[in-house]
């Protein structure tokens, strides 16, 4: 239990550390950490200039992960990410030069600016945990995270990710405009913030990360909570507002994130609040609004939350 | 997809009645719709829609010459129904279209309540319901043939309720009326008769009415269905007396003495758009809506726009009007002056030979029988002095010629006489022992008044062609080949094919059942039925019966539905928790569906700070029991504690 307390302390420290540069976004920071602890990849979606990159950089630093950043452009090729073999004249062999993907945390900035071909190379690596280049399979480091950022798809010059690939991301977060108070603080401490961004400290190390991951598996999910989860999943499959319901993978994703969330709140068991907290971030990008309900699937998830009873079957 | 199928199925029965261009509108709308569906065309603009509406109205007016009346309104509805198709952008529009479809389905019954139409309408209702269902299914744009099965099950579930509503729901009179069927032709015998009228009617194989006798069916030669009595000869045509032509004292029927055996039978009339009813002599009906007139006819003050069912009792031996009033005698003896001089002369001559009225009548009949008079469906046209021409030159005529001639002769000879029109004979349906009377059974005969015997039926046609009375028209004109020559497609022409005839008779028997049970079930029969079952009817009793029968019908359906669905058991713990929620709910703080116990507790504590500790405790126990990993023995103990906590909670 002392371990748990220690972990909790590290966790809070990490949250406040990231909070130094991303002001007034504590829930999003916690969700982002939750996603990473649950071994998932994270997609941050918002308009340009909302702090997507700042958040991902800060997360990488705080977790002390070795990270690389790739700015996706429309002419980026798969080899630019995965790596390429170059012929060495002197030794008469092909030498593999690993691409930026061989890192613990990859920041894929503006993933929807690149072509589907490059996108799928990345997403495949995300799913498999390994890459195959020129017939040779190379394992990616462990842990391996991708934090991708993207602009909302209705911006011009983008290649929106297809739904099947969105599914590879455990969570999708939206940052939104900062609170006026936080924004004011940002104005006032502009220069200060820049230096802080550089000086962020690591708060969680690799062994702690592994500990957290182990502890998540110990979190107890009671029948009652699982019933609630099943009711939610069933709702997405039956209700007319969704064209396609949640897949079993999507349902497992909710459970995994909720357990992590419970652990982050220092609880050894799941409560419905855990599920409700992670639900929008985990499910909104997996659900497609159906028929006449075109529009924001996030709003539909919130609506679903209020339509499914927590207690009564 | 389903809705388009349903729409075309709905319009199909109306095809014969609506102008051709309306069908054009349908095809046009369907084409546009499919183009929109494929994304080639877009929805029509506002101005175009306005133009379409205006054009439709104008075309409709040009087609019918009016907007009032049933056909134009139905056609208008159908056009709107078609044009709605190209406006089908949202779910809301689809609802409008489908519910309009149900309405269109009902309009079909304004024209016909035939059994086949009923089955067809059930089919269209099924299609409509399927379309409505398909609208609520995922992947609604795909065509799913299984939807129709679901719709069928739903309709079957609704069927018992339909039956109950049909038999028990009060028949409420219409709140307004529209001029119905302005354009519909009046069928059957009309209220005046010129030579040639009935022979024209005899070309029709439509059914006039059906009869079912309570006992044995009388001999065909006794089946004279009286419908109209023509007492007035004017401008070469026989007319029945108008209401105002009869003096007030003569308007009531002189009730004859009812002697001899009575015959009881049920008649269901096909719609005629007229008011008179048919019956054997002397007929009385127990139906309150059937009136009897001074010339012993049955009459319905309401025009028969639908099938009409009535029960009649007849006394064939009753003496009608044993004493003739002055006015009546004068009326029934009137002969127009100056016309048909030769006929009048013949009458005088006969009078001189025969002093007795009865002998005189026989003499005329004998003349028809022995001299060369021909019974034909194709009589020659007659000129100004019709009867002179007929009696002395052409000598070819149909029943109305003979009736006309006989009546004229009798009147000229001083015997009160009049023409009676109606039907004679009928086809016996061996399947259910009904008699089917067709339009070609239309007949005209005469009645003479004889001292001491009252009005006596005399059929001069029988003297010319006894076959007509014994065997019907077909046999009587068999050599001529003129029977039903105008309606070659009628099933009656195929009577020689055994199975066709059997099928026709069976279907006719079914029609009788249908008409007597369903179509004829109006407010009056309903009242009688209810009275037979439940005694004297009071409003209170009626409501109880109505609601009770609904319950009887709906409860089994409900039970079936509920047992089919697996009932989710609720755990004891959750039950206590819900009691707690109810307790708080009664104090104005109910739990929202998606609200977690924790959040609810926070709200509760804020609202009832006095009970904060109890709420905390209950909520804590619930969270512990419901969500935490627990050992079974401490679980039961905690559960009792939780239960007690909920029970003791007072706010």
PDB file of C-alpha atoms in Angstrom, chain B residues 410 437 479:
ATOM      1  CA  UNK B 410    -107.541  -1.699 -68.563  1.00  0.00           C
ATOM      2  CA  UNK B 437     -81.272 -10.885 -58.153  1.00  0.00           C
ATOM      3  CA  UNK B 479     -83.150 -17.945 -79.534  1.00  0.00           C
TER       4      UNK B 479
END
